[in-house]
JSON list of C-alpha atoms in Angstrom, two decimals:
[
{"chain": "J", "resi": 1, "resn": "UNK", "atom": "CA", "xyz": [12.09, -6.51, -2.26]},
{"chain": "J", "resi": 2, "resn": "UNK", "atom": "CA", "xyz": [10.51, -3.18, -1.94]},
{"chain": "J", "resi": 3, "resn": "UNK", "atom": "CA", "xyz": [6.68, -3.43, -1.84]},
{"chain": "J", "resi": 4, "resn": "UNK", "atom": "CA", "xyz": [4.32, 0.30, -1.77]},
{"chain": "J", "resi": 5, "resn": "UNK", "atom": "CA", "xyz": [1.03, -1.30, -0.56]},
{"chain": "J", "resi": 6, "resn": "UNK", "atom": "CA", "xyz": [-1.97, 0.62, -1.27]},
{"chain": "J", "resi": 7, "resn": "UNK", "atom": "CA", "xyz": [-5.43, 1.29, 0.37]},
{"chain": "J", "resi": 8, "resn": "UNK", "atom": "CA", "xyz": [-8.25, 3.59, -1.36]},
{"chain": "J", "resi": 9, "resn": "UNK", "atom": "CA", "xyz": [-11.24, 4.86, -2.23]},
{"chain": "J", "resi": 10, "resn": "UNK", "atom": "CA", "xyz": [-13.37, 4.04, -4.98]},
{"chain": "J", "resi": 11, "resn": "UNK", "atom": "CA", "xyz": [-12.98, 7.42, -6.46]},
{"chain": "J", "resi": 12, "resn": "UNK", "atom": "CA", "xyz": [-9.60, 7.61, -5.98]},
{"chain": "J", "resi": 13, "resn": "UNK", "atom": "CA", "xyz": [-7.46, 8.83, -9.40]},
{"chain": "J", "resi": 14, "resn": "UNK", "atom": "CA", "xyz": [-3.76, 7.61, -10.81]},
{"chain": "J", "resi": 15, "resn": "UNK", "atom": "CA", "xyz": [-2.93, 11.25, -9.39]},
{"chain": "J", "resi": 16, "resn": "UNK", "atom": "CA", "xyz": [-4.37, 10.30, -6.00]},
{"chain": "J", "resi": 17, "resn": "UNK", "atom": "CA", "xyz": [-2.36, 7.01, -5.61]},
{"chain": "J", "resi": 18, "resn": "UNK", "atom": "CA", "xyz": [0.95, 9.14, -7.12]},
{"chain": "J", "resi": 19, "resn": "UNK", "atom": "CA", "xyz": [0.76, 11.54, -4.94]},
{"chain": "J", "resi": 20, "resn": "UNK", "atom": "CA", "xyz": [0.49, 8.71, -1.59]},
{"chain": "J", "resi": 21, "resn": "UNK", "atom": "CA", "xyz": [3.63, 6.53, -3.31]},
{"chain": "J", "resi": 22, "resn": "UNK", "atom": "CA", "xyz": [5.67, 10.02, -3.50]},
{"chain": "J", "resi": 23, "resn": "UNK", "atom": "CA", "xyz": [4.80, 10.85, -0.08]},
{"chain": "J", "resi": 24, "resn": "UNK", "atom": "CA", "xyz": [5.84, 7.58, 1.31]},
{"chain": "J", "resi": 25, "resn": "UNK", "atom": "CA", "xyz": [8.65, 6.55, -0.85]},
{"chain": "J", "resi": 26, "resn": "UNK", "atom": "CA", "xyz": [10.80, 10.06, 0.26]},
{"chain": "J", "resi": 27, "resn": "UNK", "atom": "CA", "xyz": [13.70, 8.47, 1.46]},
{"chain": "J", "resi": 28, "resn": "UNK", "atom": "CA", "xyz": [12.93, 4.94, 0.96]},
{"chain": "J", "resi": 29, "resn": "UNK", "atom": "CA", "xyz": [14.67, 2.64, -1.45]},
{"chain": "J", "resi": 30, "resn": "UNK", "atom": "CA", "xyz": [12.87, 2.17, -5.25]},
{"chain": "J", "resi": 31, "resn": "UNK", "atom": "CA", "xyz": [9.70, 0.28, -4.90]},
{"chain": "J", "resi": 32, "resn": "UNK", "atom": "CA", "xyz": [9.81, -3.23, -6.97]},
{"chain": "J", "resi": 33, "resn": "UNK", "atom": "CA", "xyz": [6.35, -3.90, -6.69]},
{"chain": "J", "resi": 34, "resn": "UNK", "atom": "CA", "xyz": [3.03, -2.62, -5.88]},
{"chain": "J", "resi": 35, "resn": "UNK", "atom": "CA", "xyz": [0.00, -4.44, -3.71]},
{"chain": "J", "resi": 36, "resn": "UNK", "atom": "CA", "xyz": [-3.59, -4.01, -2.52]},
{"chain": "J", "resi": 37, "resn": "UNK", "atom": "CA", "xyz": [-6.18, -5.32, -2.01]},
{"chain": "J", "resi": 38, "resn": "UNK", "atom": "CA", "xyz": [-7.50, -7.95, -4.59]},
{"chain": "J", "resi": 39, "resn": "UNK", "atom": "CA", "xyz": [-10.70, -6.10, -5.24]},
{"chain": "J", "resi": 40, "resn": "UNK", "atom": "CA", "xyz": [-8.88, -3.20, -5.71]},
{"chain": "J", "resi": 41, "resn": "UNK", "atom": "CA", "xyz": [-5.89, -4.55, -8.43]},
{"chain": "J", "resi": 42, "resn": "UNK", "atom": "CA", "xyz": [-7.62, -3.33, -11.28]},
{"chain": "J", "resi": 43, "resn": "UNK", "atom": "CA", "xyz": [-7.73, 0.37, -10.11]},
{"chain": "J", "resi": 44, "resn": "UNK", "atom": "CA", "xyz": [-4.03, 0.40, -9.27]},
{"chain": "J", "resi": 45, "resn": "UNK", "atom": "CA", "xyz": [-3.00, -1.33, -12.46]},
{"chain": "J", "resi": 46, "resn": "UNK", "atom": "CA", "xyz": [-2.95, 1.68, -14.79]},
{"chain": "J", "resi": 47, "resn": "UNK", "atom": "CA", "xyz": [-0.24, 3.23, -11.67]},
{"chain": "J", "resi": 48, "resn": "UNK", "atom": "CA", "xyz": [1.48, 0.28, -11.95]},
{"chain": "J", "resi": 49, "resn": "UNK", "atom": "CA", "xyz": [1.41, 0.23, -15.64]},
{"chain": "J", "resi": 50, "resn": "UNK", "atom": "CA", "xyz": [2.96, 4.22, -16.13]},
{"chain": "J", "resi": 51, "resn": "UNK", "atom": "CA", "xyz": [5.82, 2.99, -13.88]},
{"chain": "J", "resi": 52, "resn": "UNK", "atom": "CA", "xyz": [6.39, -0.31, -15.02]},
{"chain": "J", "resi": 53, "resn": "UNK", "atom": "CA", "xyz": [6.19, -2.45, -11.97]},
{"chain": "J", "resi": 54, "resn": "UNK", "atom": "CA", "xyz": [4.15, -5.35, -11.16]},
{"chain": "J", "resi": 55, "resn": "UNK", "atom": "CA", "xyz": [0.92, -5.33, -8.96]},
{"chain": "J", "resi": 56, "resn": "UNK", "atom": "CA", "xyz": [-0.28, -8.15, -6.99]},
{"chain": "J", "resi": 57, "resn": "UNK", "atom": "CA", "xyz": [-3.55, -8.41, -4.94]},
{"chain": "J", "resi": 58, "resn": "UNK", "atom": "CA", "xyz": [-3.59, -9.14, -1.33]},
{"chain": "J", "resi": 59, "resn": "UNK", "atom": "CA", "xyz": [-6.53, -11.64, 0.16]},
{"chain": "J", "resi": 60, "resn": "UNK", "atom": "CA", "xyz": [-8.58, -10.43, 2.66]},
{"chain": "J", "resi": 61, "resn": "UNK", "atom": "CA", "xyz": [-7.44, -12.67, 5.26]},
{"chain": "J", "resi": 62, "resn": "UNK", "atom": "CA", "xyz": [-3.62, -11.56, 5.08]},
{"chain": "J", "resi": 63, "resn": "UNK", "atom": "CA", "xyz": [-4.79, -8.07, 5.38]},
{"chain": "J", "resi": 64, "resn": "UNK", "atom": "CA", "xyz": [-6.22, -8.68, 9.17]},
{"chain": "J", "resi": 65, "resn": "UNK", "atom": "CA", "xyz": [-3.11, -10.82, 10.00]},
{"chain": "J", "resi": 66, "resn": "UNK", "atom": "CA", "xyz": [-0.58, -8.11, 9.35]},
{"chain": "J", "resi": 67, "resn": "UNK", "atom": "CA", "xyz": [0.88, -6.04, 12.30]},
{"chain": "J", "resi": 68, "resn": "UNK", "atom": "CA", "xyz": [0.70, -2.12, 11.52]},
{"chain": "J", "resi": 69, "resn": "UNK", "atom": "CA", "xyz": [1.59, 0.36, 13.30]},
{"chain": "J", "resi": 70, "resn": "UNK", "atom": "CA", "xyz": [-0.98, 2.65, 11.98]},
{"chain": "J", "resi": 71, "resn": "UNK", "atom": "CA", "xyz": [-4.42, 2.44, 14.04]},
{"chain": "J", "resi": 72, "resn": "UNK", "atom": "CA", "xyz": [-7.47, 3.38, 11.85]},
{"chain": "J", "resi": 73, "resn": "UNK", "atom": "CA", "xyz": [-10.54, 2.90, 13.06]},
{"chain": "J", "resi": 74, "resn": "UNK", "atom": "CA", "xyz": [-12.39, 3.25, 9.27]},
{"chain": "J", "resi": 75, "resn": "UNK", "atom": "CA", "xyz": [-9.60, 0.73, 8.41]},
{"chain": "J", "resi": 76, "resn": "UNK", "atom": "CA", "xyz": [-10.64, -1.60, 11.12]},
{"chain": "J", "resi": 77, "resn": "UNK", "atom": "CA", "xyz": [-14.49, -1.45, 10.43]},
{"chain": "J", "resi": 78, "resn": "UNK", "atom": "CA", "xyz": [-13.79, -1.52, 6.65]},
{"chain": "J", "resi": 79, "resn": "UNK", "atom": "CA", "xyz": [-10.97, -4.29, 5.92]},
{"chain": "J", "resi": 80, "resn": "UNK", "atom": "CA", "xyz": [-10.48, -5.64, 9.96]},
{"chain": "J", "resi": 81, "resn": "UNK", "atom": "CA", "xyz": [-7.13, -4.15, 9.88]},
{"chain": "J", "resi": 82, "resn": "UNK", "atom": "CA", "xyz": [-5.63, -0.61, 11.33]},
{"chain": "J", "resi": 83, "resn": "UNK", "atom": "CA", "xyz": [-4.03, 0.20, 7.66]},
{"chain": "J", "resi": 84, "resn": "UNK", "atom": "CA", "xyz": [-4.85, -1.16, 4.63]},
{"chain": "J", "resi": 85, "resn": "UNK", "atom": "CA", "xyz": [-1.73, 0.09, 2.81]},
{"chain": "J", "resi": 86, "resn": "UNK", "atom": "CA", "xyz": [0.48, -1.42, 5.46]},
{"chain": "J", "resi": 87, "resn": "UNK", "atom": "CA", "xyz": [-0.93, -4.53, 5.52]},
{"chain": "J", "resi": 88, "resn": "UNK", "atom": "CA", "xyz": [-0.73, -4.81, 2.20]},
{"chain": "J", "resi": 89, "resn": "UNK", "atom": "CA", "xyz": [3.15, -3.80, 1.58]},
{"chain": "J", "resi": 90, "resn": "UNK", "atom": "CA", "xyz": [3.78, -6.12, 5.01]},
{"chain": "J", "resi": 91, "resn": "UNK", "atom": "CA", "xyz": [1.52, -9.34, 3.56]},
{"chain": "J", "resi": 92, "resn": "UNK", "atom": "CA", "xyz": [3.22, -8.39, -0.02]},
{"chain": "J", "resi": 93, "resn": "UNK", "atom": "CA", "xyz": [6.85, -8.59, 1.50]},
{"chain": "J", "resi": 94, "resn": "UNK", "atom": "CA", "xyz": [6.25, -11.95, 2.81]},
{"chain": "J", "resi": 95, "resn": "UNK", "atom": "CA", "xyz": [6.93, -13.35, 6.33]},
{"chain": "J", "resi": 96, "resn": "UNK", "atom": "CA", "xyz": [9.99, -11.40, 8.49]},
{"chain": "J", "resi": 97, "resn": "UNK", "atom": "CA", "xyz": [8.77, -7.95, 6.19]},
{"chain": "J", "resi": 98, "resn": "UNK", "atom": "CA", "xyz": [9.07, -4.93, 8.42]},
{"chain": "J", "resi": 99, "resn": "UNK", "atom": "CA", "xyz": [7.64, -1.69, 7.69]},
{"chain": "J", "resi": 100, "resn": "UNK", "atom": "CA", "xyz": [10.41, 1.46, 6.71]},
{"chain": "J", "resi": 101, "resn": "UNK", "atom": "CA", "xyz": [7.79, 4.12, 5.74]},
{"chain": "J", "resi": 102, "resn": "UNK", "atom": "CA", "xyz": [4.54, 4.03, 7.30]},
{"chain": "J", "resi": 103, "resn": "UNK", "atom": "CA", "xyz": [1.10, 5.37, 6.16]},
{"chain": "J", "resi": 104, "resn": "UNK", "atom": "CA", "xyz": [1.25, 8.64, 4.07]},
{"chain": "J", "resi": 105, "resn": "UNK", "atom": "CA", "xyz": [-2.31, 10.25, 2.87]},
{"chain": "J", "resi": 106, "resn": "UNK", "atom": "CA", "xyz": [-2.25, 11.87, -0.13]},
{"chain": "J", "resi": 107, "resn": "UNK", "atom": "CA", "xyz": [-3.43, 15.53, 0.19]},
{"chain": "J", "resi": 108, "resn": "UNK", "atom": "CA", "xyz": [-7.14, 14.66, -1.46]},
{"chain": "J", "resi": 109, "resn": "UNK", "atom": "CA", "xyz": [-7.37, 12.00, 1.21]},
{"chain": "J", "resi": 110, "resn": "UNK", "atom": "CA", "xyz": [-8.49, 9.53, -1.39]},
{"chain": "J", "resi": 111, "resn": "UNK", "atom": "CA", "xyz": [-5.44, 7.16, -1.01]},
{"chain": "J", "resi": 112, "resn": "UNK", "atom": "CA", "xyz": [-2.57, 5.87, 1.31]},
{"chain": "J", "resi": 113, "resn": "UNK", "atom": "CA", "xyz": [0.64, 4.24, 0.79]},
{"chain": "J", "resi": 114, "resn": "UNK", "atom": "CA", "xyz": [3.47, 2.27, 2.91]},
{"chain": "J", "resi": 115, "resn": "UNK", "atom": "CA", "xyz": [6.23, 0.56, 2.24]},
{"chain": "J", "resi": 116, "resn": "UNK", "atom": "CA", "xyz": [7.66, -2.61, 3.55]},
{"chain": "J", "resi": 117, "resn": "UNK", "atom": "CA", "xyz": [10.66, -4.07, 3.04]},
{"chain": "J", "resi": 118, "resn": "UNK", "atom": "CA", "xyz": [11.05, -8.05, 2.57]},
{"chain": "J", "resi": 119, "resn": "UNK", "atom": "CA", "xyz": [13.70, -10.53, 3.27]},
{"chain": "J", "resi": 120, "resn": "UNK", "atom": "CA", "xyz": [16.47, -11.67, 0.68]},
{"chain": "J", "resi": 121, "resn": "UNK", "atom": "CA", "xyz": [15.71, -14.90, -0.68]}
]
């Protein structure tokens, strides 16, 4: 399973989300699942629908326990994690997941995306 995790501001557009995904996905395998904090899933739904991919919401406690490589003070203050997108990708990919593309910031700085790979089940 290859998961694209997202973090984004309230005003992020589908174009912002797509730009973050495209930047993070360079050189990564095709994504099979999108993930975001539970309270942001509805905003990610249009991109998921246009890509034909499922989307999953990640609980706050799962975001806070994920080990991220990026350490953003803003993410720590808002969500208790160093990188919302990295934490969402890792949590959705499951136990033993690894980050294959760290946080990529969309050019408009409204969205971030990271890619994680889960162990085959």
